[in-house]
mmCIF file of C-alpha atoms in Angstrom:
data_model
loop_
_atom_site.group_PDB
_atom_site.id
_atom_site.type_symbol
_atom_site.label_atom_id
_atom_site.label_comp_id
_atom_site.label_asym_id
_atom_site.label_seq_id
_atom_site.Cartn_x
_atom_site.Cartn_y
_atom_site.Cartn_z
ATOM 1 C CA ASP A 1 13.688 8.555 7.502
ATOM 2 C CA THR A 2 13.192 5.992 10.006
ATOM 3 C CA ALA A 3 10.549 5.924 12.485
ATOM 4 C CA VAL A 4 11.918 4.076 15.895
ATOM 5 C CA SER A 5 15.406 3.301 15.239
ATOM 6 C CA GLN A 6 17.735 0.673 17.298
ATOM 7 C CA THR A 7 21.156 0.594 17.724
ATOM 8 C CA PRO A 8 23.367 -1.592 17.583
ATOM 9 C CA LYS A 9 21.089 -3.666 15.556
ATOM 10 C CA TYR A 10 23.712 -6.990 16.357
ATOM 11 C CA LEU A 11 25.871 -7.486 19.862
ATOM 12 C CA VAL A 12 27.660 -10.230 20.013
ATOM 13 C CA THR A 13 29.310 -9.881 23.804
ATOM 14 C CA GLN A 14 30.812 -12.187 26.166
ATOM 15 C CA MET A 15 28.895 -12.970 29.746
ATOM 16 C CA GLY A 16 29.682 -10.177 32.742
ATOM 17 C CA ASN A 17 29.921 -7.853 30.615
ATOM 18 C CA ASP A 18 28.309 -4.527 30.215
ATOM 19 C CA LYS A 19 25.918 -3.583 26.823
ATOM 20 C CA SER A 20 23.649 -0.602 26.007
ATOM 21 C CA ILE A 21 21.008 -0.437 22.992
ATOM 22 C CA LYS A 22 20.377 3.085 21.960
ATOM 23 C CA CYS A 23 16.696 3.700 21.109
ATOM 24 C CA GLU A 24 15.555 7.351 19.001
ATOM 25 C CA GLN A 25 11.640 7.430 17.755
ATOM 26 C CA ASN A 26 11.487 10.488 15.280
ATOM 27 C CA LEU A 27 7.929 9.818 15.263
ATOM 28 C CA GLY A 28 6.960 13.053 18.209
ATOM 29 C CA HIS A 29 5.246 10.939 20.195
ATOM 30 C CA ASP A 30 4.915 10.653 24.240
ATOM 31 C CA THR A 31 5.845 7.229 25.369
ATOM 32 C CA MET A 32 7.949 4.536 24.544
ATOM 33 C CA TYR A 33 8.415 1.513 25.312
ATOM 34 C CA TRP A 34 11.339 -1.768 25.345
ATOM 35 C CA TYR A 35 10.180 -5.484 25.568
ATOM 36 C CA LYS A 36 12.181 -8.402 24.686
ATOM 37 C CA GLN A 37 11.306 -11.183 22.018
ATOM 38 C CA ASP A 38 13.071 -15.043 23.294
ATOM 39 C CA SER A 39 13.346 -17.743 20.835
ATOM 40 C CA LYS A 40 10.191 -18.790 20.720
ATOM 41 C CA LYS A 41 8.931 -15.640 19.716
ATOM 42 C CA PHE A 42 7.155 -14.668 22.874
ATOM 43 C CA LEU A 43 7.400 -10.176 23.362
ATOM 44 C CA LYS A 44 7.593 -9.283 26.625
ATOM 45 C CA ILE A 45 6.830 -5.587 28.420
ATOM 46 C CA MET A 46 10.404 -4.901 30.176
ATOM 47 C CA PHE A 47 9.446 -0.820 30.623
ATOM 48 C CA SER A 48 7.793 1.772 29.698
ATOM 49 C CA TYR A 49 8.090 5.672 29.570
ATOM 50 C CA ASN A 50 5.640 8.660 29.270
ATOM 51 C CA ASN A 51 7.687 12.043 28.847
ATOM 52 C CA LYS A 52 10.570 10.584 30.233
ATOM 53 C CA GLU A 53 8.813 9.159 33.584
ATOM 54 C CA LEU A 54 9.367 5.311 34.579
ATOM 55 C CA ILE A 55 5.502 3.796 34.012
ATOM 56 C CA ILE A 56 6.213 0.074 34.326
ATOM 57 C CA ASN A 57 8.730 -2.003 35.348
ATOM 58 C CA GLU A 58 7.555 -5.551 34.569
ATOM 59 C CA THR A 59 10.078 -7.838 37.355
ATOM 60 C CA VAL A 60 12.903 -7.368 35.318
ATOM 61 C CA PRO A 61 15.947 -7.866 37.068
ATOM 62 C CA ASN A 62 18.012 -4.391 38.187
ATOM 63 C CA ARG A 63 20.551 -4.704 36.164
ATOM 64 C CA PHE A 64 18.510 -3.660 33.411
ATOM 65 C CA SER A 65 18.570 0.361 33.864
ATOM 66 C CA PRO A 66 16.530 1.850 31.224
ATOM 67 C CA LYS A 67 17.684 5.658 31.331
ATOM 68 C CA SER A 68 15.303 8.230 29.140
ATOM 69 C CA PRO A 69 17.287 11.670 28.025
ATOM 70 C CA ASP A 70 14.239 13.533 26.702
ATOM 71 C CA LYS A 71 11.121 11.827 25.200
ATOM 72 C CA ALA A 72 12.676 11.009 21.832
ATOM 73 C CA HIS A 73 14.568 8.281 23.196
ATOM 74 C CA LEU A 74 15.314 5.400 25.840
ATOM 75 C CA ASN A 75 18.000 3.459 25.853
ATOM 76 C CA LEU A 76 18.260 0.765 27.884
ATOM 77 C CA HIS A 77 21.892 -0.642 29.447
ATOM 78 C CA ILE A 78 22.533 -4.292 30.882
ATOM 79 C CA ASN A 79 24.726 -5.215 33.502
ATOM 80 C CA SER A 80 26.735 -8.413 34.058
ATOM 81 C CA LEU A 81 25.464 -9.855 31.000
ATOM 82 C CA GLU A 82 24.279 -13.616 31.532
ATOM 83 C CA LEU A 83 23.213 -16.255 28.988
ATOM 84 C CA GLY A 84 19.355 -16.044 29.686
ATOM 85 C CA ASP A 85 20.245 -12.212 28.563
ATOM 86 C CA SER A 86 19.660 -13.615 25.008
ATOM 87 C CA ALA A 87 17.250 -12.090 23.027
ATOM 88 C CA VAL A 88 15.574 -9.574 20.833
ATOM 89 C CA TYR A 89 15.249 -6.536 21.874
ATOM 90 C CA PHE A 90 12.337 -4.219 20.499
ATOM 91 C CA CYS A 91 11.475 -0.878 21.353
ATOM 92 C CA ALA A 92 8.270 0.649 20.664
ATOM 93 C CA SER A 93 6.325 4.036 20.670
ATOM 94 C CA SER A 94 3.074 4.921 21.084
ATOM 95 C CA PRO A 95 1.689 8.493 20.852
ATOM 96 C CA VAL A 96 0.142 9.615 23.898
ATOM 97 C CA LEU A 97 -0.158 6.956 27.421
ATOM 98 C CA GLY A 98 -3.209 5.090 26.741
ATOM 99 C CA ALA A 99 -3.144 5.114 23.407
ATOM 100 C CA ASN A 100 -2.439 1.381 22.416
ATOM 101 C CA VAL A 101 -1.095 1.321 18.949
ATOM 102 C CA LEU A 102 2.356 0.464 19.240
ATOM 103 C CA THR A 103 5.595 1.344 16.369
ATOM 104 C CA PHE A 104 8.102 -0.811 16.649
ATOM 105 C CA GLY A 105 11.801 -0.898 15.769
ATOM 106 C CA ALA A 106 13.136 -2.582 13.816
ATOM 107 C CA GLY A 107 15.336 -4.429 16.737
ATOM 108 C CA SER A 108 18.393 -5.687 19.057
ATOM 109 C CA ARG A 109 19.333 -8.904 18.680
ATOM 110 C CA LEU A 110 21.967 -9.849 21.601
ATOM 111 C CA THR A 111 24.223 -12.835 22.277
ATOM 112 C CA VAL A 112 25.940 -13.442 25.586
ATOM 113 C CA LEU A 113 28.399 -15.893 24.941
ATOM 114 C CA GLY B 1 -3.979 -9.092 34.702
ATOM 115 C CA GLU B 2 -4.786 -10.179 31.124
ATOM 116 C CA ASN B 3 -3.950 -13.853 29.425
ATOM 117 C CA VAL B 4 -3.730 -14.116 25.551
ATOM 118 C CA GLU B 5 -4.090 -17.449 24.330
ATOM 119 C CA GLN B 6 -3.219 -17.879 20.342
ATOM 120 C CA HIS B 7 -3.202 -20.623 17.760
ATOM 121 C CA PRO B 8 -2.167 -22.226 15.626
ATOM 122 C CA SER B 9 1.553 -22.220 16.367
ATOM 123 C CA THR B 10 1.762 -22.405 12.424
ATOM 124 C CA LEU B 11 0.090 -22.115 9.949
ATOM 125 C CA SER B 12 0.899 -23.549 6.467
ATOM 126 C CA VAL B 13 -0.702 -22.741 3.725
ATOM 127 C CA GLN B 14 -1.306 -22.968 -0.319
ATOM 128 C CA GLU B 15 -1.238 -19.523 -2.729
ATOM 129 C CA GLY B 16 -4.820 -18.706 -3.044
ATOM 130 C CA ASP B 17 -5.552 -20.448 -0.063
ATOM 131 C CA SER B 18 -7.378 -18.597 3.325
ATOM 132 C CA ALA B 19 -5.472 -18.488 6.949
ATOM 133 C CA VAL B 20 -7.110 -18.098 10.189
ATOM 134 C CA ILE B 21 -5.472 -17.060 13.603
ATOM 135 C CA LYS B 22 -7.799 -17.055 16.732
ATOM 136 C CA CYS B 23 -7.099 -16.204 20.057
ATOM 137 C CA THR B 24 -8.888 -15.926 22.748
ATOM 138 C CA TYR B 25 -8.408 -13.442 26.165
ATOM 139 C CA SER B 26 -9.067 -13.539 29.564
ATOM 140 C CA ASP B 27 -9.815 -10.295 30.796
ATOM 141 C CA SER B 28 -13.436 -9.252 30.007
ATOM 142 C CA ALA B 29 -12.334 -5.777 30.363
ATOM 143 C CA SER B 30 -9.645 -5.689 26.979
ATOM 144 C CA ASN B 31 -11.896 -3.173 24.847
ATOM 145 C CA TYR B 32 -8.612 -3.110 21.607
ATOM 146 C CA PHE B 33 -7.534 -5.838 20.212
ATOM 147 C CA PRO B 34 -4.831 -5.382 17.151
ATOM 148 C CA TRP B 35 -2.787 -8.055 15.443
ATOM 149 C CA TYR B 36 0.470 -7.171 13.986
ATOM 150 C CA LYS B 37 2.868 -8.616 11.411
ATOM 151 C CA GLN B 38 6.414 -9.574 11.755
ATOM 152 C CA GLU B 39 8.528 -10.208 8.651
ATOM 153 C CA LEU B 40 11.747 -11.548 8.968
ATOM 154 C CA GLY B 41 14.764 -9.214 10.911
ATOM 155 C CA LYS B 42 11.589 -6.747 10.953
ATOM 156 C CA GLY B 43 9.777 -5.211 13.537
ATOM 157 C CA PRO B 44 6.218 -6.085 14.315
ATOM 158 C CA GLN B 45 3.617 -4.041 12.081
ATOM 159 C CA LEU B 46 0.291 -3.032 13.510
ATOM 160 C CA ILE B 47 -1.879 -4.062 10.163
ATOM 161 C CA ILE B 48 -5.696 -4.402 11.598
ATOM 162 C CA ASP B 49 -7.268 -3.432 14.946
ATOM 163 C CA ILE B 50 -10.694 -3.676 16.183
ATOM 164 C CA ARG B 51 -12.547 -2.258 19.115
ATOM 165 C CA SER B 52 -14.979 -3.736 21.630
ATOM 166 C CA ASN B 53 -17.811 -1.622 20.456
ATOM 167 C CA VAL B 54 -17.062 -3.782 16.985
ATOM 168 C CA GLY B 55 -17.741 -6.733 15.947
ATOM 169 C CA GLU B 56 -15.848 -7.183 12.492
ATOM 170 C CA LYS B 57 -13.747 -5.132 10.364
ATOM 171 C CA LYS B 58 -12.279 -5.581 7.165
ATOM 172 C CA ASP B 59 -9.236 -3.852 4.813
ATOM 173 C CA GLN B 60 -9.068 -5.519 1.145
ATOM 174 C CA ARG B 61 -7.626 -9.121 1.750
ATOM 175 C CA ILE B 62 -7.635 -8.897 5.862
ATOM 176 C CA ALA B 63 -10.317 -9.451 8.048
ATOM 177 C CA VAL B 64 -11.012 -9.364 12.117
ATOM 178 C CA THR B 65 -13.551 -10.465 14.274
ATOM 179 C CA LEU B 66 -14.612 -10.251 17.515
ATOM 180 C CA ASN B 67 -17.312 -12.212 19.840
ATOM 181 C CA LYS B 68 -16.825 -9.702 22.925
ATOM 182 C CA THR B 69 -19.426 -12.937 24.862
ATOM 183 C CA ALA B 70 -16.681 -15.608 24.299
ATOM 184 C CA LYS B 71 -14.512 -13.775 24.354
ATOM 185 C CA HIS B 72 -12.208 -14.382 21.207
ATOM 186 C CA PHE B 73 -10.732 -12.216 18.379
ATOM 187 C CA SER B 74 -9.849 -13.938 14.128
ATOM 188 C CA LEU B 75 -7.570 -12.436 11.711
ATOM 189 C CA HIS B 76 -8.514 -14.155 8.002
ATOM 190 C CA ILE B 77 -6.701 -14.022 5.187
ATOM 191 C CA THR B 78 -8.399 -14.345 1.769
ATOM 192 C CA GLU B 79 -6.455 -14.767 -1.241
ATOM 193 C CA THR B 80 -3.297 -15.642 0.353
ATOM 194 C CA GLN B 81 -0.108 -14.947 -0.833
ATOM 195 C CA PRO B 82 3.562 -15.669 -0.562
ATOM 196 C CA GLU B 83 4.924 -11.947 0.994
ATOM 197 C CA ASP B 84 2.013 -12.868 3.155
ATOM 198 C CA SER B 85 4.663 -15.947 5.382
ATOM 199 C CA ALA B 86 5.186 -13.945 8.190
ATOM 200 C CA VAL B 87 4.579 -14.193 12.282
ATOM 201 C CA TYR B 88 1.768 -12.856 13.508
ATOM 202 C CA PHE B 89 0.537 -11.641 17.020
ATOM 203 C CA CYS B 90 -2.895 -10.934 18.362
ATOM 204 C CA ALA B 91 -3.033 -9.120 20.961
ATOM 205 C CA ALA B 92 -5.554 -7.474 24.030
ATOM 206 C CA SER B 93 -5.428 -4.568 25.326
ATOM 207 C CA LEU B 94 -7.277 -3.743 28.794
ATOM 208 C CA SER B 95 -4.353 -0.274 29.935
ATOM 209 C CA TYR B 96 -2.773 1.556 27.329
ATOM 210 C CA ILE B 97 -0.077 -2.268 27.719
ATOM 211 C CA PRO B 98 -1.159 -4.723 24.843
ATOM 212 C CA THR B 99 -0.915 -8.471 25.962
ATOM 213 C CA PHE B 100 0.755 -10.419 23.462
ATOM 214 C CA GLY B 101 0.117 -14.022 22.055
ATOM 215 C CA ARG B 102 2.757 -16.680 21.143
ATOM 216 C CA GLY B 103 2.756 -16.017 17.548
ATOM 217 C CA THR B 104 1.298 -17.911 14.662
ATOM 218 C CA SER B 105 4.073 -18.626 12.186
ATOM 219 C CA LEU B 106 1.842 -18.407 8.576
ATOM 220 C CA ILE B 107 3.640 -19.902 5.774
ATOM 221 C CA VAL B 108 2.002 -19.838 1.994
ATOM 222 C CA HIS B 109 4.066 -22.140 -0.309
ATOM 223 C CA PRO B 110 3.509 -20.755 -3.600
#
């Protein structure tokens, strides 16, 4: 069983479209995250949720809206996609808030044309 | 906030050689230092970590050292193998969100 699973793995879309990436973890973890990895491999935190509550929002444009229907799921919706949104988006989870060890998903590569 | 510098950005070695990746951090209050390995097409995976009350930790061919005074820590891989080829990230954690270095692409030539 995959611990942290993301769908879709690849996403190609046109500028201006709206798209969503879904994430699910079966580890029983309380805390989930979204990271963005740019073309130079830099990993940047976007959001963190703890038990469905938003904990961190790192100066991400409000076109990005995370949603956590329950503590096992954290979805990312992006409105009005721009070229600069092209990146690999990683979902991750950790056992509790304050536990530093992250388990990452395999990533979702978004390409905006 | 925390700032983590990682060097080198690319490291090329021959199979069997040792590889060393170095990181420095800015906030002396950081107390947790993990290392992640990212293989092509996959997410980062924790390979070893160290806390600020420990100076060195070893797991088979991998070791991490921490110098709190100088605020730097290093990853050492001995007897490198082609399957060690990947991008390695260091991180430093003050609260519950680690700050990542920019990664080192390790290439092990057979």
